[in-house]
Coordinates of N, CA and C in Angstrom, one line a residue:
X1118 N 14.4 23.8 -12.7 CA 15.3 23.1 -11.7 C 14.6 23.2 -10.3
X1119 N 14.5 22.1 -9.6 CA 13.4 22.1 -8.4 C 15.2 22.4 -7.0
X1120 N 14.9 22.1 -6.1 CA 15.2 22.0 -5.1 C 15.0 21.3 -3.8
X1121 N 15.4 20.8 -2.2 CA 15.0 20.4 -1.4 C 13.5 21.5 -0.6
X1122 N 14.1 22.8 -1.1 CA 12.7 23.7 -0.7 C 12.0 23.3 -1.2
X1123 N 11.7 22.8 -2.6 CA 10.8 22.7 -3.2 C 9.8 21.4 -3.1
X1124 N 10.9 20.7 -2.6 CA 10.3 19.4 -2.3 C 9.4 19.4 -0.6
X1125 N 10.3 20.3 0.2 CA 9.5 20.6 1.6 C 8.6 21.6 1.6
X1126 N 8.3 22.6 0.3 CA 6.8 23.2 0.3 C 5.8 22.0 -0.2
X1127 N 6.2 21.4 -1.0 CA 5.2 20.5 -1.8 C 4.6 19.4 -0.7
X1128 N 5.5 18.7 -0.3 CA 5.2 17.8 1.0 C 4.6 18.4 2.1
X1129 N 4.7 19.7 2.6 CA 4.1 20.2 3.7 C 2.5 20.3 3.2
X1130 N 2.3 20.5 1.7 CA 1.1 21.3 1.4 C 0.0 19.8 1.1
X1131 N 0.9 18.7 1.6 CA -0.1 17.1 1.5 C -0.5 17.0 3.2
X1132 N -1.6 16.2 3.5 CA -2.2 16.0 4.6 C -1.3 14.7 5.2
X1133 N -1.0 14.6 6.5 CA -1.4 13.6 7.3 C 0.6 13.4 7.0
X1134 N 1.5 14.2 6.4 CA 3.1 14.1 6.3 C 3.5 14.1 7.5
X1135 N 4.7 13.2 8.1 CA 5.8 13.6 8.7 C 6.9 13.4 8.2
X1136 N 8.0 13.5 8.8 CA 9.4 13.5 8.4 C 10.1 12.2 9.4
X1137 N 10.7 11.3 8.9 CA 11.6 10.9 9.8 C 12.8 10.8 9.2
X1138 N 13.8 10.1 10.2 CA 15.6 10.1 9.5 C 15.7 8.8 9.4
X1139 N 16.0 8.3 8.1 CA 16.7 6.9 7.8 C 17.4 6.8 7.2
X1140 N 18.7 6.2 8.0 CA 19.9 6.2 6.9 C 20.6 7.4 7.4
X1141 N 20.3 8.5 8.1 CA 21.2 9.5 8.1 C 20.4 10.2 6.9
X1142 N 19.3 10.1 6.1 CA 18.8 11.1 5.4 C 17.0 11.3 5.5
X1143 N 16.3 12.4 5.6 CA 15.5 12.9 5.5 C 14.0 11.5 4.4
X1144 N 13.4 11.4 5.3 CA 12.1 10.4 4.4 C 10.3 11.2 4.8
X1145 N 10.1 11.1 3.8 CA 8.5 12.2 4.1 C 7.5 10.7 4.0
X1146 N 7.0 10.6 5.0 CA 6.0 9.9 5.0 C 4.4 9.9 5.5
X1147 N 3.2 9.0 4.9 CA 1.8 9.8 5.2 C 1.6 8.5 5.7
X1148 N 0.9 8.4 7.1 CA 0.5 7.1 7.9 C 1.5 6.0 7.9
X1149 N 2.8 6.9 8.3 CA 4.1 5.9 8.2 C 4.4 4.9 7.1
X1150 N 4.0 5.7 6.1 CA 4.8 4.8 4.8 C 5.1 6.2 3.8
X1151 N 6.6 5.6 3.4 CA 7.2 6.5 3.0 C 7.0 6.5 1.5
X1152 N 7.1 7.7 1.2 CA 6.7 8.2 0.1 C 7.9 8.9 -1.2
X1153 N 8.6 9.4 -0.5 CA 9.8 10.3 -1.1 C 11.0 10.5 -0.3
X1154 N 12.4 10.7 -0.3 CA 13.1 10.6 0.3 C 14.4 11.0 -0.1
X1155 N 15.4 11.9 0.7 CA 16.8 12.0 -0.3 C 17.3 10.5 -0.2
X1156 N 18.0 10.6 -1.6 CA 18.7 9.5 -1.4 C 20.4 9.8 -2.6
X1157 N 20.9 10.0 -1.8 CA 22.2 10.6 -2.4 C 23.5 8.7 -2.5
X1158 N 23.7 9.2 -4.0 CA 24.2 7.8 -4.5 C 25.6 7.8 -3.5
X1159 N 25.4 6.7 -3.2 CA 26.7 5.9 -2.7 C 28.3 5.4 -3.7
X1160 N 29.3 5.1 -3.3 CA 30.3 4.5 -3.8 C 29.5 3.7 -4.4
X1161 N 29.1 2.2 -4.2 CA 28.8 1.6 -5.3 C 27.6 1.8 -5.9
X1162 N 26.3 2.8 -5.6 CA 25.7 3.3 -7.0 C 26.6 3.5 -7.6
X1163 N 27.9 4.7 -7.3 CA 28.3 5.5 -8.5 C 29.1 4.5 -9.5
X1164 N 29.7 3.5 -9.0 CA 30.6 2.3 -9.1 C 29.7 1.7 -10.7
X1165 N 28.5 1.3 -10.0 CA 27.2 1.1 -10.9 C 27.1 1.6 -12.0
X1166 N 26.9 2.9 -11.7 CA 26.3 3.7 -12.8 C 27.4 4.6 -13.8
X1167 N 28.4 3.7 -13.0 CA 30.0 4.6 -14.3 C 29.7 6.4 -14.5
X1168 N 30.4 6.6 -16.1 CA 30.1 7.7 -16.1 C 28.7 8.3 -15.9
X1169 N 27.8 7.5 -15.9 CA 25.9 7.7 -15.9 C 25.9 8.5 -14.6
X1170 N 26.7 8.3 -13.7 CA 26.3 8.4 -12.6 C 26.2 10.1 -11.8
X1171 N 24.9 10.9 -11.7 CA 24.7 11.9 -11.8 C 25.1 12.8 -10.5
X1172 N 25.8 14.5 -10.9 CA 26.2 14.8 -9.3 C 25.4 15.4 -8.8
X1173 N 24.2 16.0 -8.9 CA 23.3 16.7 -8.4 C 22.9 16.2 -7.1
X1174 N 21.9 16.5 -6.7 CA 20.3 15.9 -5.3 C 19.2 15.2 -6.3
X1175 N 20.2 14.0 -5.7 CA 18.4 13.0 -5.9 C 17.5 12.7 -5.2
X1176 N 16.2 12.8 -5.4 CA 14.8 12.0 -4.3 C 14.4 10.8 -4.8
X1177 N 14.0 10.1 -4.1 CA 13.7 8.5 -3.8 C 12.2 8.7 -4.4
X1178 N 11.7 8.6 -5.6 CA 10.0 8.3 -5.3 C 9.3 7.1 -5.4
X1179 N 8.8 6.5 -4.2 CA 8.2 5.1 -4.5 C 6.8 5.6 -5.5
X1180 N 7.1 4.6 -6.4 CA 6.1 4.6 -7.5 C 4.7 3.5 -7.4
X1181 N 3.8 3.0 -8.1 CA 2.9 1.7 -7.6 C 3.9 0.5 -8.0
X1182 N 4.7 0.6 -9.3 CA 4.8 -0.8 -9.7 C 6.0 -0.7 -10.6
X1183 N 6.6 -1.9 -10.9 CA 8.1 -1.3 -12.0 C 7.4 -1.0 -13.0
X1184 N 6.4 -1.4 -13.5 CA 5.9 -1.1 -15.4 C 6.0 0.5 -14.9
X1185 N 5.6 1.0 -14.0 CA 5.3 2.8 -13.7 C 7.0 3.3 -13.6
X1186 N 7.5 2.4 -12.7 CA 9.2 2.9 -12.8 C 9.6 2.9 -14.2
X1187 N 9.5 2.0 -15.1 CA 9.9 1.9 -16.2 C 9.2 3.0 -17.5
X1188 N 8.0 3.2 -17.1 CA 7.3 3.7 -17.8 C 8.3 5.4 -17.5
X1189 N 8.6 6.2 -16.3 CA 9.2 6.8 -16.0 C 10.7 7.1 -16.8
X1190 N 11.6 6.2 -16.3 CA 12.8 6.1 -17.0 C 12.9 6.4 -18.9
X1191 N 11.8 5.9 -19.3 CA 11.7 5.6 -20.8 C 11.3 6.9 -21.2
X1192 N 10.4 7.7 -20.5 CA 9.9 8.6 -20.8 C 11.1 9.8 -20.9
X1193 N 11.5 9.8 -19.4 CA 13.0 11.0 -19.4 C 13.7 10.4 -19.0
X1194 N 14.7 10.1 -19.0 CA 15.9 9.3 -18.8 C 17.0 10.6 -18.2
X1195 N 16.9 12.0 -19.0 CA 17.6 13.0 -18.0 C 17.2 13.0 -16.5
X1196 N 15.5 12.6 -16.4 CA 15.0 13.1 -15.1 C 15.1 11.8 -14.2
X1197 N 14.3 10.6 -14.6 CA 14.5 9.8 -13.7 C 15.9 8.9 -14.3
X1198 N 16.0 7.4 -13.0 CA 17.0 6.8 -13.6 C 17.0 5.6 -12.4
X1199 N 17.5 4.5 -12.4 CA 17.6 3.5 -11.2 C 18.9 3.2 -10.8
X1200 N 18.7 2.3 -10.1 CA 20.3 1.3 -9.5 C 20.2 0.5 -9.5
X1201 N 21.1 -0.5 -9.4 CA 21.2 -1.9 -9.1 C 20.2 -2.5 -7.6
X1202 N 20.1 -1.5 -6.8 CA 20.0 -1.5 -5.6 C 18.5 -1.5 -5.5
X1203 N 17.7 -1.4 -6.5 CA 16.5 -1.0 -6.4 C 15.9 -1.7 -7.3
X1204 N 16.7 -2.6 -8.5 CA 15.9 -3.8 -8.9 C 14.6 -4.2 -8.2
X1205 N 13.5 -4.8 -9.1 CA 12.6 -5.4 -8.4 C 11.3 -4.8 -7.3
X1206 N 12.1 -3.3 -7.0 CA 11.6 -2.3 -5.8 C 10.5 -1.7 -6.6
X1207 N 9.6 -1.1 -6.5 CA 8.7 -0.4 -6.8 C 9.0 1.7 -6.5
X1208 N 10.6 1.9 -7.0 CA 10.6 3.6 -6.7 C 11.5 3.7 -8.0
X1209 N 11.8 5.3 -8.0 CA 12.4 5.9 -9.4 C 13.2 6.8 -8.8
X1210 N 14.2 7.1 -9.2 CA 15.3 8.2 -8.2 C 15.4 9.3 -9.7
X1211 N 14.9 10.6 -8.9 CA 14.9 11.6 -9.7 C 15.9 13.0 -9.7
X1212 N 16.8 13.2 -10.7 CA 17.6 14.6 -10.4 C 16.7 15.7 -10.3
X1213 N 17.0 16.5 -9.3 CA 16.5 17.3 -8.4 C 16.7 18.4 -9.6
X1214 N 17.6 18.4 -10.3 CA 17.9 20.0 -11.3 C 17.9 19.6 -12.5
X1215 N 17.6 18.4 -12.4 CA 16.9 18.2 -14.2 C 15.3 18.5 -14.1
X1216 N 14.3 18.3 -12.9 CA 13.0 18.1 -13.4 C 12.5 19.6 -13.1
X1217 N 11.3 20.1 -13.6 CA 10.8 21.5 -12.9 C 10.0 21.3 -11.9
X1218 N 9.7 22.6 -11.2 CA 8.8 22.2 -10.1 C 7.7 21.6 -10.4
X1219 N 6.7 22.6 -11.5 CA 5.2 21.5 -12.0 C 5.4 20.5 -12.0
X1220 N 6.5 19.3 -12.6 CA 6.5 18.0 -12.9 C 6.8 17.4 -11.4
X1221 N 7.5 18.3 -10.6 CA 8.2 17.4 -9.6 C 6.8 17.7 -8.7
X1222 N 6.1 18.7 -8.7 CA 5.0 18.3 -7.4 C 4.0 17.5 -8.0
X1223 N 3.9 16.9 -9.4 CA 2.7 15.7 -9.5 C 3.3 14.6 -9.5
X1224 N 4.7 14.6 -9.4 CA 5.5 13.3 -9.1 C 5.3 13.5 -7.6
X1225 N 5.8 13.8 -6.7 CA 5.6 13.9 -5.4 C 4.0 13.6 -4.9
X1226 N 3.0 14.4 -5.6 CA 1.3 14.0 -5.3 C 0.9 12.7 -5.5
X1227 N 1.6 12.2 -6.4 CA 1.5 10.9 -7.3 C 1.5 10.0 -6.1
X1228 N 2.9 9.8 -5.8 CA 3.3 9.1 -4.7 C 2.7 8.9 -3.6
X1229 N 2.4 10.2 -2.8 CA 1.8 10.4 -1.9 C 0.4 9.8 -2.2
X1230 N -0.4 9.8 -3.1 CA -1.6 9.0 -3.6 C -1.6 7.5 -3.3
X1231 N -0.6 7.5 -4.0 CA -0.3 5.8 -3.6 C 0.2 4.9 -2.4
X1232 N 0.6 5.5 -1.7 CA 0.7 5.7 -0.7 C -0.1 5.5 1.1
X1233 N -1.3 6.8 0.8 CA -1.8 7.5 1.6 C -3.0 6.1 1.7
X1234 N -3.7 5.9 2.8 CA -4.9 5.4 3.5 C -5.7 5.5 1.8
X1235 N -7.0 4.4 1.6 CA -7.8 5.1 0.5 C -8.4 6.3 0.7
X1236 N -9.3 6.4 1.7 CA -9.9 7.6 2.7 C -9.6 8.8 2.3
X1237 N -8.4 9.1 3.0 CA -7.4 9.9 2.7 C -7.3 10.2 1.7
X1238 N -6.5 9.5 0.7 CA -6.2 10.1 -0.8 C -7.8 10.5 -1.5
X1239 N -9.0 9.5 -1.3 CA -10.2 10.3 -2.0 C -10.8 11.5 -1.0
X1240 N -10.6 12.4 -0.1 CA -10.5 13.2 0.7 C -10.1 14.4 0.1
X1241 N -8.6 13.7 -0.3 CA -7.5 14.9 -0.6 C -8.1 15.7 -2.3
X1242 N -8.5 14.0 -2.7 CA -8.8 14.5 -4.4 C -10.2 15.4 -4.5
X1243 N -11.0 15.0 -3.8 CA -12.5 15.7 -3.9 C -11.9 17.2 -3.4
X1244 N -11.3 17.3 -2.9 CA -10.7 18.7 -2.2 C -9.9 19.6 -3.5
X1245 N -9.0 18.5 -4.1 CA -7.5 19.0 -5.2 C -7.7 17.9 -6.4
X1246 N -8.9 18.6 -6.8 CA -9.2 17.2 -8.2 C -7.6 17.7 -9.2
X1247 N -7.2 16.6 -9.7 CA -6.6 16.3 -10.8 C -6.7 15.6 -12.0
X1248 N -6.1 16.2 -13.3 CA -6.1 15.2 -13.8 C -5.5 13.6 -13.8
X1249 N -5.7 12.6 -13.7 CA -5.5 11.1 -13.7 C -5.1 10.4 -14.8

């Protein structure tokens, strides 16, 4: 079960992060594009998502593409899940106490990859090779 700590060690430990407030909630972003973000469901998510609809802390992770959102959801459906609101969008909203930390900081790296300048992200990798 991860946490907001967990998600603010992970994001501190990426190059080039700041924080700003949108919405009234917390967004981590690298060369001002956002990467991860709380996003705590609304009346009509929950409206949406009927019983589905989960009470924990969820984060926002923009992903590259829907096949990757989708590819996500199909895989864990406990961990990730979407909205109506996010049709079409390229992110995956993940329960904060369903996933563990391992999974949740290569989801978080992931993003941040996709994200980040090219530069930058082959910078970070020659530095923190992973596997791909």
């Amino acid at each position: 079960m991860a946490t907001w700590d967990d998600v603010r060690r992970i994001v501190a430990d990426l190059p080039e992060v700041d924080t700003k407030v949108s919405w009234g909630h917390l967004m981590w972003r690298v060369k001002g594009k956002g990467f991860v973000w709380e996003r705590p469901l609304g009346k009509k998510d929950r409206a949406d998502l009927g019983d589905a609809a989960p009470d924990g802390e969820i984060l926002g992770v923009r992903v590259p593409d829907e096949g990757v959102k989708q590819a996500f959801i199909a895989d864990d459906p406990s961990i990730y899940f979407t909205i109506p609101h996010f049709d079409g969008y390229p992110a995956v909203l993940v329960r904060l106490d369903e996933i563990d930390v391992d999974e949740l900081t290569e989801v978080v790296t992931e993003a941040w990859l996709d994200r980040a300048p090219k530069k930058l992200a082959a910078a970070y990798l020659e530095e923190h090779p992973i596997e791909r």
